[in-house]
């Protein structure tokens, strides 16, 4: 399993447009991917799950991938978070 | 021929076409036991596949006909349709409890809808609406009920609806939609304003249109008079076709005035400008020969998205408009939200009286960073044209001074950073609160110009919510109380050598124009499509003669008397 923490820098937090980009880009990976925030964990492949966390700007989130393609999945997540301006770390 | 309906004339022109009812069918779900859950899951999978195929087509069409941004809504719907946390539990419910797919869908999606609605945040509530939208589509396939998408209309129709939301209206393709009729709404509702921008005839507030008109019936809509005729006989069709061609001929006549200056019969010049909402509206402004933009409503830049526009995005939009106007005066109104205009990502607490609450300049002064970002974008764009900045909803001189000070500070910072800023930007205010009209002599010493916003000025002067149909009789542009306030503003401006314009609905009204010309209004700003008609009307009126009627008009006692008087002299 690989796990990483990110600080959300997008001033609107994780809203529909960035969340769609993120969820859409990882649906093809086989690994289980979760997003943890504020003691809660959701499936990162679920747009409704991600949106339901109501993640605001400045929050720290934990993303974990577990499975055969976990490394590739994390690399993709890194790329999308940067490209969408959601997080720069 | 069914007896005619009538409503509020919201956008001029005549259209004759078949009715297209934009319906919101009721989809009722009952719990049922099923004998073979595997078959039920297959039925559900088929509905998902049909819905996805439909959404892909709509997404494509919307991207082609409207924009990628609008199309993104349907991209989000597609993601909901493939959400494992929604689809998985539905299928589990079907197989575990042997219930029908409709019921499993209803129950599972309700959990998410309740969760989003409970978040008590406008933005999240809208996500609940997205889930409902997707559910409606899925249910329609499961139940075999057809739902309609406005973007899928591909023949000439007149759309009939209970109401049209702004997002419905953006999906209407003017190539096929020849007009629309709604049961509710008024002349200043968003759908009415959009109809005038799209230049399609519209009648709103028709009350019984949905109850009366059937799909496919021929309908005549007269946006000049607010009349609707259902199932006309051939003589009536012929009569309206003649009226339509007479109207089209008149439009062609007006078109000849496109490049002419606006001169009254006695040779006085006034400026005819247009109101716009987005850089896309520029084409209409130029096509109709407006001499400037009297109102650029910047709030559309902030609406229909999920975060504030950046300074650069705003700079691009403002520069585009200023460049497009090629040196002609362009009045940009700073952010005017609150009241009936909400931003989903700006989670402001609910107010008991939003029209009297934290809106427009009040909100901008309360959130200075938001305001300063817009001011910087405007200042940077100012070198590309003839920019004038206008603050909305000013109630006191302190508000104006505070706004102007912020503008000066941002300008100083930009100049210090070596960024060019025009040194001839006029700064004015919208007069839409009676206190400001009454104090116009004081304001006139400090502002560069006034622009009278009549919709709100009437609403606040008459203390009548303009969205409330039960008090709509108090929306009286010709009430002498309004005219006297307008006169105070114009006189105060002229006394200090400043100019006064009007950017409300009233500026383009053919009864108001003679009065305003007589009162000495310098600039009339209206829907682009009204400019040429107004120019033709002004060319037939003598300003001096109209001015000679002013005292008598202002001494009349009611709106009706004013209307009757003006009809008698012009």
XYZ file of C-alpha atoms in Angstrom:
659
model
C 0.000 0.000 0.000
C 1.197 3.518 -0.708
C -0.072 6.525 1.168
C 0.492 10.268 0.813
C -0.695 13.465 2.420
C -1.735 16.529 0.468
C -2.684 20.056 1.453
C -5.525 21.446 -0.633
C -4.498 24.774 -2.113
C -7.417 25.401 -4.501
C -9.259 28.355 -2.960
C -12.607 26.667 -3.448
C -11.515 23.355 -1.895
C -12.392 20.145 -3.737
C -15.497 21.103 -5.698
C -17.303 19.422 -8.561
C -14.969 20.293 -11.414
C -11.646 19.246 -9.805
C -13.349 16.284 -8.128
C -14.685 15.120 -11.502
C -11.225 15.330 -13.031
C -9.688 13.403 -10.162
C -12.337 10.681 -9.999
C -12.520 10.354 -13.782
C -8.776 9.878 -14.112
C -8.406 6.973 -11.667
C -11.440 4.852 -12.446
C -9.344 2.636 -14.721
C -6.931 1.534 -11.968
C -7.547 -1.790 -10.259
C -6.192 -0.746 -6.863
C -8.486 0.279 -4.047
C -7.975 3.987 -3.598
C -9.249 5.909 -0.599
C -9.409 9.528 0.425
C -9.229 10.281 4.132
C -10.251 13.568 5.670
C -11.242 14.562 9.155
C -11.400 10.979 10.450
C -13.583 9.798 7.550
C -12.561 7.655 4.606
C -14.244 7.417 1.222
C -13.677 5.603 -2.039
C -11.811 7.998 -4.340
C -13.499 6.378 -7.338
C -16.832 7.705 -6.072
C -17.650 11.289 -7.060
C -20.444 11.369 -4.473
C -18.127 10.084 -1.766
C -15.480 12.696 -2.526
C -18.001 15.524 -2.701
C -19.695 14.429 0.513
C -16.558 15.252 2.513
C -16.954 18.953 1.713
C -13.188 19.488 1.729
C -12.302 23.160 2.115
C -9.178 25.007 1.032
C -6.254 24.554 3.410
C -7.350 21.064 4.543
C -4.926 18.159 4.739
C -6.113 14.909 3.173
C -4.621 11.423 2.992
C -4.796 9.412 -0.200
C -3.957 5.713 -0.109
C -3.763 3.182 -2.946
C -3.633 -0.554 -2.406
C -3.311 -3.058 -5.249
C -1.278 -4.276 -8.180
C -1.065 -0.870 -9.884
C -0.830 1.265 -6.725
C 2.375 3.047 -7.781
C 0.994 4.090 -11.172
C -2.253 5.195 -9.539
C -0.418 7.436 -7.056
C 1.656 8.935 -9.857
C -1.523 9.722 -11.780
C -3.108 11.298 -8.691
C -0.022 13.491 -8.185
C -0.262 14.628 -11.778
C -3.982 15.429 -11.710
C -3.827 17.286 -8.387
C -1.122 19.533 -9.806
C -2.703 19.966 -13.237
C -6.080 20.897 -11.741
C -4.519 23.257 -9.212
C -6.061 21.285 -6.345
C -2.811 20.791 -4.467
C 0.760 21.719 -5.296
C 2.540 19.165 -3.144
C -59.514 27.635 -32.453
C -59.180 27.687 -28.673
C -59.756 30.961 -26.886
C -56.582 33.037 -26.695
C -54.331 33.265 -23.664
C -52.396 36.311 -22.664
C -49.436 37.158 -20.509
C -46.653 39.663 -20.107
C -44.916 40.714 -23.331
C -41.325 39.889 -22.434
C -39.556 39.987 -25.797
C -40.900 41.440 -29.036
C -41.569 39.749 -32.337
C -44.100 37.320 -33.719
C -43.617 33.591 -34.097
C -45.841 30.859 -35.488
C -44.794 27.265 -34.811
C -45.762 23.995 -33.189
C -45.869 23.797 -29.413
C -43.176 21.864 -27.578
C -44.101 21.256 -23.973
C -41.106 21.125 -21.669
C -42.541 18.796 -19.089
C -41.517 17.605 -15.730
C -43.225 14.200 -15.585
C -44.087 12.696 -12.249
C -42.199 9.452 -11.751
C -43.859 7.396 -9.041
C -42.059 4.471 -7.487
C -43.636 1.615 -5.562
C -41.918 -1.218 -3.742
C -42.390 -4.607 -5.392
C -40.986 -8.071 -4.798
C -39.274 -9.591 -7.812
C -38.933 -13.289 -8.536
C -35.581 -13.116 -10.295
C -33.140 -10.502 -8.886
C -30.542 -11.286 -11.573
C -33.027 -10.262 -14.256
C -33.855 -7.117 -12.298
C -30.153 -6.206 -12.127
C -29.872 -6.721 -15.871
C -32.856 -4.386 -16.337
C -31.116 -1.803 -14.142
C -27.828 -2.169 -16.094
C -29.740 -1.552 -19.301
C -31.247 1.660 -17.877
C -27.762 2.809 -16.839
C -26.428 2.124 -20.329
C -29.347 3.954 -21.997
C -28.949 6.931 -19.672
C -25.199 7.085 -20.301
C -25.703 6.967 -24.062
C -28.252 9.782 -23.820
C -26.030 11.926 -21.630
C -23.096 11.491 -23.995
C -25.187 12.806 -26.888
C -26.485 15.726 -24.828
C -22.975 16.499 -23.614
C -21.701 16.559 -27.193
C -24.594 18.689 -28.452
C -24.250 21.151 -25.606
C -20.514 21.491 -26.232
C -21.138 22.151 -29.934
C -24.088 24.490 -29.597
C -23.454 26.237 -26.290
C -20.052 25.783 -24.634
C -17.724 23.281 -23.001
C -18.494 24.784 -19.638
C -22.205 24.044 -19.900
C -21.385 20.590 -21.257
C -19.324 19.811 -18.144
C -22.566 19.565 -16.130
C -23.427 16.445 -18.103
C -19.912 15.073 -17.626
C -20.536 15.210 -13.887
C -23.861 13.414 -14.422
C -22.039 10.646 -16.281
C -19.691 10.212 -13.326
C -22.638 9.891 -10.940
C -24.052 7.237 -13.246
C -20.873 5.182 -12.875
C -20.318 5.909 -9.181
C -19.473 2.606 -7.423
C -20.834 3.917 -4.104
C -24.216 4.536 -5.694
C -24.517 1.749 -8.264
C -22.970 -0.978 -6.063
C -25.401 -0.613 -3.133
C -28.396 -0.443 -5.526
C -27.509 -3.805 -7.016
C -26.787 -5.274 -3.575
C -30.192 -4.101 -2.412
C -31.906 -5.734 -5.401
C -30.243 -9.088 -4.853
C -30.379 -9.112 -1.039
C -34.051 -8.138 -0.714
C -35.456 -9.146 -4.117
C -36.918 -5.655 -4.628
C -37.556 -3.905 -7.922
C -34.783 -1.726 -9.390
C -36.860 1.482 -9.179
C -37.289 1.063 -5.448
C -33.625 0.198 -4.785
C -32.588 3.230 -6.839
C -35.001 5.509 -5.016
C -33.939 4.381 -1.540
C -30.197 4.398 -2.148
C -30.124 7.745 -3.951
C -32.317 9.256 -1.239
C -29.529 8.596 1.249
C -27.106 10.686 -0.794
C -29.677 13.379 -1.514
C -30.506 13.693 2.193
C -26.806 13.810 3.029
C -26.065 16.607 0.543
C -29.163 18.560 1.439
C -28.290 18.330 5.125
C -24.922 19.969 4.462
C -26.643 23.331 4.603
C -24.509 24.857 1.901
C -26.025 26.112 -1.345
C -23.307 24.514 -3.418
C -23.813 21.079 -1.894
C -27.578 21.406 -2.266
C -27.045 21.800 -5.960
C -25.158 18.523 -5.980
C -28.320 16.977 -4.534
C -30.124 18.393 -7.561
C -27.580 16.659 -9.835
C -28.285 13.297 -8.188
C -32.028 13.897 -8.583
C -31.465 14.742 -12.221
C -29.570 11.501 -12.853
C -32.149 9.537 -10.903
C -34.943 11.058 -12.977
C -33.201 9.932 -16.138
C -32.670 6.400 -14.821
C -36.258 6.167 -13.579
C -37.613 7.374 -16.905
C -35.931 4.432 -18.608
C -36.983 1.921 -15.945
C -40.580 3.139 -16.031
C -40.670 3.691 -19.777
C -41.612 7.404 -19.442
C -40.054 9.886 -21.827
C -38.323 13.022 -20.480
C -37.225 15.908 -22.612
C -33.954 17.743 -22.896
C -34.182 21.265 -24.287
C -30.863 20.823 -26.110
C -32.334 17.926 -28.131
C -34.952 20.055 -29.892
C -34.228 19.820 -33.609
C -37.276 21.281 -35.348
C -38.874 24.721 -35.251
C -40.999 25.014 -32.120
C -42.387 27.350 -29.515
C -41.396 26.070 -26.094
C -44.114 25.978 -23.443
C -42.999 25.555 -19.845
C -44.102 26.259 -16.356
C -40.892 28.209 -15.866
C -37.459 28.237 -17.462
C -34.403 28.239 -15.257
C -31.294 30.013 -16.569
C -29.764 26.595 -17.309
C -32.861 25.544 -19.285
C -32.613 28.756 -21.247
C -28.950 28.320 -22.153
C -29.826 24.919 -23.585
C -32.362 26.464 -25.960
C -31.026 26.664 -29.474
C -32.311 29.843 -31.132
C -32.073 28.126 -34.510
C -35.028 25.887 -33.594
C -36.719 27.610 -30.690
C -38.756 30.374 -32.295
C -40.245 31.670 -29.066
C -41.276 30.648 -25.594
C -44.186 30.907 -23.218
C -43.981 30.383 -19.471
C -46.725 30.171 -16.886
C -44.836 32.216 -14.313
C -42.296 35.039 -14.360
C -42.270 38.759 -15.132
C -40.701 41.192 -17.598
C -37.508 41.345 -15.577
C -37.139 37.634 -14.792
C -33.895 36.114 -16.031
C -35.636 34.117 -18.740
C -37.268 37.290 -20.106
C -33.940 39.117 -20.224
C -32.339 36.133 -21.956
C -35.164 36.021 -24.520
C -34.412 39.615 -25.462
C -30.715 38.801 -25.739
C -31.485 35.796 -27.964
C -33.982 37.994 -29.827
C -36.771 35.466 -29.740
C -40.333 36.505 -28.894
C -41.482 35.524 -25.422
C -44.605 35.792 -23.321
C -44.171 35.108 -19.628
C -46.600 34.944 -16.721
C -49.202 33.343 -19.005
C -50.539 31.290 -16.058
C -52.541 28.653 -17.955
C -50.296 27.836 -20.902
C -49.221 24.430 -19.586
C -52.791 23.538 -18.662
C -54.152 24.587 -22.063
C -51.624 23.939 -24.804
C -51.007 20.413 -26.092
C -47.844 19.152 -27.743
C -47.773 19.768 -31.481
C -50.624 22.292 -31.544
C -49.919 25.305 -33.700
C -49.328 28.362 -31.579
C -48.971 32.030 -32.453
C -47.052 34.138 -30.022
C -47.136 37.906 -30.211
C -44.317 39.231 -28.085
C -45.336 42.809 -28.836
C -48.738 42.515 -27.169
C -48.219 39.494 -24.920
C -50.877 37.528 -26.810
C -50.955 33.781 -27.423
C -53.288 32.130 -29.911
C -53.688 28.372 -29.836
C -54.742 26.337 -32.854
C -55.460 29.356 -35.063
C -57.643 29.081 -38.179
C -56.067 29.821 -41.516
C -57.385 33.412 -41.586
C -55.722 34.144 -38.252
C -52.466 32.553 -39.382
C -52.580 34.708 -42.486
C -53.255 37.844 -40.470
C -50.297 37.189 -38.173
C -48.019 36.256 -41.036
C -48.803 39.691 -42.446
C -48.093 41.323 -39.102
C -44.869 39.347 -38.890
C -43.729 40.543 -42.281
C -44.738 44.121 -41.403
C -42.673 43.825 -38.243
C -39.744 42.338 -40.161
C -40.018 45.158 -42.714
C -39.970 47.729 -39.942
C -36.885 46.054 -38.497
C -35.221 46.347 -41.893
C -36.158 50.051 -41.934
C -34.596 50.546 -38.504
C -31.476 48.702 -39.636
C -30.737 51.607 -41.979
C -30.104 53.775 -38.912
C -27.330 51.458 -37.760
C -24.397 53.758 -38.438
C -26.256 57.021 -37.853
C -25.809 59.137 -34.719
C -28.855 59.426 -32.452
C -30.358 62.848 -33.112
C -33.719 64.229 -32.060
C -35.914 65.994 -34.625
C -34.461 69.320 -33.441
C -30.902 68.077 -33.866
C -29.955 67.279 -30.253
C -27.640 64.324 -29.724
C -28.192 61.692 -27.046
C -26.157 58.528 -26.628
C -27.827 55.182 -27.216
C -25.982 52.354 -25.523
C -26.595 48.662 -24.933
C -26.626 46.446 -21.845
C -24.561 43.265 -21.965
C -23.856 40.285 -19.721
C -20.897 38.556 -21.355
C -18.302 39.276 -24.050
C -20.457 37.070 -26.316
C -23.097 39.835 -26.400
C -20.638 42.203 -28.146
C -21.731 40.991 -31.568
C -25.300 42.157 -30.915
C -24.108 45.544 -29.652
C -22.134 46.208 -32.833
C -24.783 44.747 -35.108
C -27.469 47.055 -33.688
C -25.298 50.146 -33.903
C -25.146 51.028 -30.201
C -22.908 54.010 -29.465
C -21.513 52.423 -26.341
C -22.131 49.924 -23.574
C -24.114 51.512 -20.781
C -24.113 48.470 -18.540
C -21.781 45.483 -18.550
C -23.176 43.146 -15.881
C -20.057 41.414 -14.590
C -21.893 38.977 -12.314
C -22.298 36.472 -15.162
C -18.526 35.947 -14.945
C -19.068 34.711 -11.394
C -22.195 32.628 -11.983
C -22.600 29.037 -13.168
C -19.192 27.859 -11.969
C -17.722 26.463 -8.782
C -15.135 29.044 -7.749
C -14.451 32.758 -8.080
C -13.025 33.845 -11.447
C -9.342 34.704 -11.168
C -7.964 38.181 -11.816
C -6.575 36.995 -15.155
C -9.867 35.456 -16.263
C -11.600 38.729 -15.479
C -8.875 40.739 -17.199
C -9.417 38.654 -20.348
C -13.182 39.212 -20.340
C -12.950 42.974 -19.700
C -10.167 43.464 -22.251
C -12.148 41.573 -24.872
C -15.142 43.858 -24.402
C -13.072 47.065 -24.308
C -11.115 46.092 -27.433
C -14.302 45.052 -29.202
C -15.867 48.444 -28.526
C -12.941 50.101 -30.205
C -12.783 53.266 -28.095
C -16.530 53.655 -27.558
C -17.591 54.295 -23.957
C -18.011 51.104 -21.928
C -19.554 51.247 -18.466
C -18.638 48.215 -16.377
C -20.684 47.579 -13.278
C -18.737 45.991 -10.440
C -20.030 42.743 -8.959
C -23.756 42.888 -8.241
C -24.784 39.700 -6.451
C -27.037 38.976 -3.537
C -30.769 39.546 -3.673
C -32.108 37.105 -6.244
C -28.644 36.406 -7.672
C -26.733 33.818 -5.669
C -23.303 32.312 -6.074
C -23.364 28.650 -5.141
C -19.762 28.657 -3.911
C -20.192 31.760 -1.796
C -22.059 30.370 1.156
C -23.785 33.413 2.617
C -26.305 32.976 5.409
C -29.965 33.185 4.380
C -31.517 36.583 4.897
C -35.116 37.386 5.647
C -35.174 40.183 3.044
C -32.388 39.492 0.558
C -33.271 42.547 -1.565
C -32.669 44.699 1.486
C -29.647 42.745 2.624
C -25.971 42.197 2.014
C -25.745 42.576 -1.747
C -23.868 44.422 -4.523
C -21.476 47.117 -3.222
C -22.325 46.176 0.385
C -21.041 42.669 -0.177
C -17.951 43.941 -2.022
C -17.027 46.287 0.809
C -17.584 43.460 3.292
C -15.303 41.152 1.257
C -12.547 43.553 0.145
C -10.286 40.896 -1.410
C -13.047 39.808 -3.756
C -13.657 43.445 -4.722
C -9.991 44.396 -5.068
C -9.379 41.449 -7.408
C -12.092 42.765 -9.704
C -10.806 46.348 -9.485
C -7.268 45.228 -10.403
C -8.565 43.280 -13.389
C -10.536 46.341 -14.522
C -7.614 48.713 -14.056
C -5.276 46.441 -16.014
C -7.841 46.182 -18.819
C -8.450 49.946 -18.872
C -5.633 50.596 -21.352
C -7.558 48.636 -24.010
C -10.478 51.017 -24.401
C -12.724 53.687 -22.951
C -13.516 52.224 -19.525
C -15.959 53.691 -17.039
C -16.451 51.947 -13.693
C -19.790 51.974 -11.910
C -20.639 50.836 -8.363
C -24.108 49.293 -7.905
C -26.576 49.853 -5.042
C -24.868 52.859 -3.533
C -26.943 54.115 -0.581
C -24.593 56.572 1.122
C -21.720 58.826 0.128
C -19.399 56.868 2.472
C -19.934 53.716 0.436
C -18.909 55.559 -2.712
C -15.861 57.117 -1.055
C -14.770 53.755 0.327
C -15.098 52.065 -3.065
C -13.284 54.875 -4.823
C -10.472 54.811 -2.244
C -9.951 51.084 -2.824
C -9.820 51.717 -6.550
C -7.211 54.450 -6.047
C -5.124 52.166 -3.808
C -5.140 49.336 -6.341
C -4.253 51.776 -9.102
C -1.291 53.124 -7.114
C -0.051 49.573 -6.445
C -0.273 48.626 -10.115
C 1.535 51.763 -11.258
C 4.238 51.123 -8.691
C 4.649 47.612 -10.087
C 5.113 49.129 -13.535
C 1.734 48.031 -14.901
C 0.019 50.505 -17.220
C -3.366 51.921 -16.204
C -5.474 54.423 -18.127
C -5.544 57.854 -16.489
C -8.997 58.794 -17.763
C -11.276 56.240 -16.134
C -14.569 57.805 -15.082
C -16.018 56.449 -11.841
C -19.758 56.652 -11.311
C -22.603 55.056 -9.449
C -25.872 53.385 -10.158
C -28.781 55.279 -8.691
C -31.261 52.644 -7.604
C -31.966 53.517 -3.989
C -34.230 56.504 -3.239
C -31.793 57.898 -0.632
C -29.180 58.327 -3.351
C -31.605 59.941 -5.802
C -32.680 62.408 -3.105
C -29.022 63.194 -2.288
C -27.987 63.361 -5.944
C -26.815 66.985 -5.567
C -24.292 65.835 -2.951
C -23.164 62.822 -4.958
C -22.843 64.903 -8.134
C -19.898 66.771 -6.640
C -17.897 63.544 -6.255
C -18.983 61.124 -8.971
C -18.151 61.381 -12.668
C -21.575 60.157 -13.769
C -24.877 58.642 -12.711
C -26.679 55.720 -14.261
C -30.235 55.230 -13.077
C -31.173 51.595 -12.518
C -34.928 51.706 -12.800
C -35.877 48.129 -11.891
C -34.552 48.461 -8.379
C -35.335 52.168 -8.051
C -39.002 51.392 -8.733
C -38.949 48.401 -6.407
C -37.455 50.370 -3.523
C -39.478 53.526 -4.098
C -42.779 51.658 -4.257
C -41.695 49.131 -1.575
C -42.884 46.304 -3.824
C -40.895 43.150 -4.573
C -40.636 43.035 -8.356
C -40.649 39.220 -8.345
C -43.951 39.075 -6.463
C -46.808 38.850 -8.941
C -49.371 39.844 -6.328
C -47.893 43.332 -6.071
C -46.784 43.610 -9.692
C -49.305 46.421 -10.232
C -46.917 48.593 -8.200
C -44.136 48.203 -10.756
C -44.945 51.636 -12.201
C -42.155 53.253 -14.220
C -44.418 56.200 -15.026
C -45.526 56.927 -11.515
C -44.738 60.630 -11.021
C -42.798 59.674 -7.867
C -40.287 57.816 -10.047
C -40.181 60.552 -12.667
C -39.528 63.213 -10.040
C -36.611 61.180 -8.644
C -35.240 60.754 -12.171
C -35.459 64.505 -12.712
C -33.591 65.190 -9.450
C -30.752 62.945 -10.596
C -30.484 64.440 -14.092
C -30.669 68.048 -12.818
C -28.073 67.394 -10.108
C -25.670 65.869 -12.639
C -26.036 68.762 -15.096
C -25.531 71.353 -12.354
C -22.054 69.910 -11.749
C -21.275 69.391 -15.417
C -21.619 65.601 -15.160
C -23.707 63.241 -17.281
C -26.676 61.099 -16.359
C -27.709 57.881 -18.016
C -30.277 55.176 -17.473
C -29.592 51.461 -17.748
C -32.863 49.978 -16.524
C -35.696 48.478 -18.547
C -37.349 51.882 -18.705
C -34.661 53.439 -20.942
C -35.879 51.418 -23.931
C -39.609 51.921 -23.347
C -41.425 53.935 -26.000
C -43.587 55.771 -23.469
C -40.582 56.584 -21.269
C -38.329 57.806 -24.098
C -40.219 61.086 -24.815
C -40.311 61.891 -21.088
C -36.620 61.104 -20.557
C -35.631 63.077 -23.635
C -37.559 66.056 -22.236
C -35.916 65.622 -18.839
C -32.502 65.887 -20.524
C -31.206 62.349 -20.010
C -27.781 62.098 -21.707
C -27.449 58.366 -22.199
C -30.067 55.663 -22.754
C -28.874 52.088 -22.276
C -31.085 49.130 -23.177
C -31.165 45.655 -24.704
C -29.139 45.795 -27.914
C -32.200 44.693 -29.883
C -34.112 47.835 -28.807
C -31.444 50.359 -29.867
C -32.503 50.930 -33.473
C -36.177 51.203 -32.641
C -35.317 53.808 -29.990
C -33.119 55.687 -32.467
C -35.987 55.830 -34.958
C -38.363 57.070 -32.271
C -35.980 59.779 -31.020
C -35.437 61.034 -34.572
C -39.162 61.851 -34.703
C -39.241 63.689 -31.352
C -38.238 67.274 -30.648
C -36.254 67.468 -27.418
C -37.264 71.091 -26.860
C -40.919 70.300 -27.323
C -40.737 67.319 -24.966
C -39.005 69.505 -22.361
C -41.905 71.931 -22.525
C -44.224 69.161 -21.280
C -42.052 68.165 -18.321
C -43.663 70.371 -15.672
C -47.151 69.270 -16.629
C -46.159 65.597 -16.654
C -44.538 65.799 -13.217
C -47.658 67.487 -11.818
C -49.924 64.596 -12.880
C -51.191 62.353 -10.110
C -50.852 58.810 -11.398
C -49.027 56.453 -13.678
C -52.135 56.051 -15.865
C -52.443 59.813 -16.340
C -48.791 60.037 -17.360
C -49.183 57.235 -19.894
C -52.293 58.801 -21.386
C -50.629 62.225 -21.558
C -47.509 60.929 -23.295
C -49.544 58.969 -25.833
C -51.303 62.222 -26.630
C -48.151 64.220 -27.373
C -45.800 61.788 -29.120
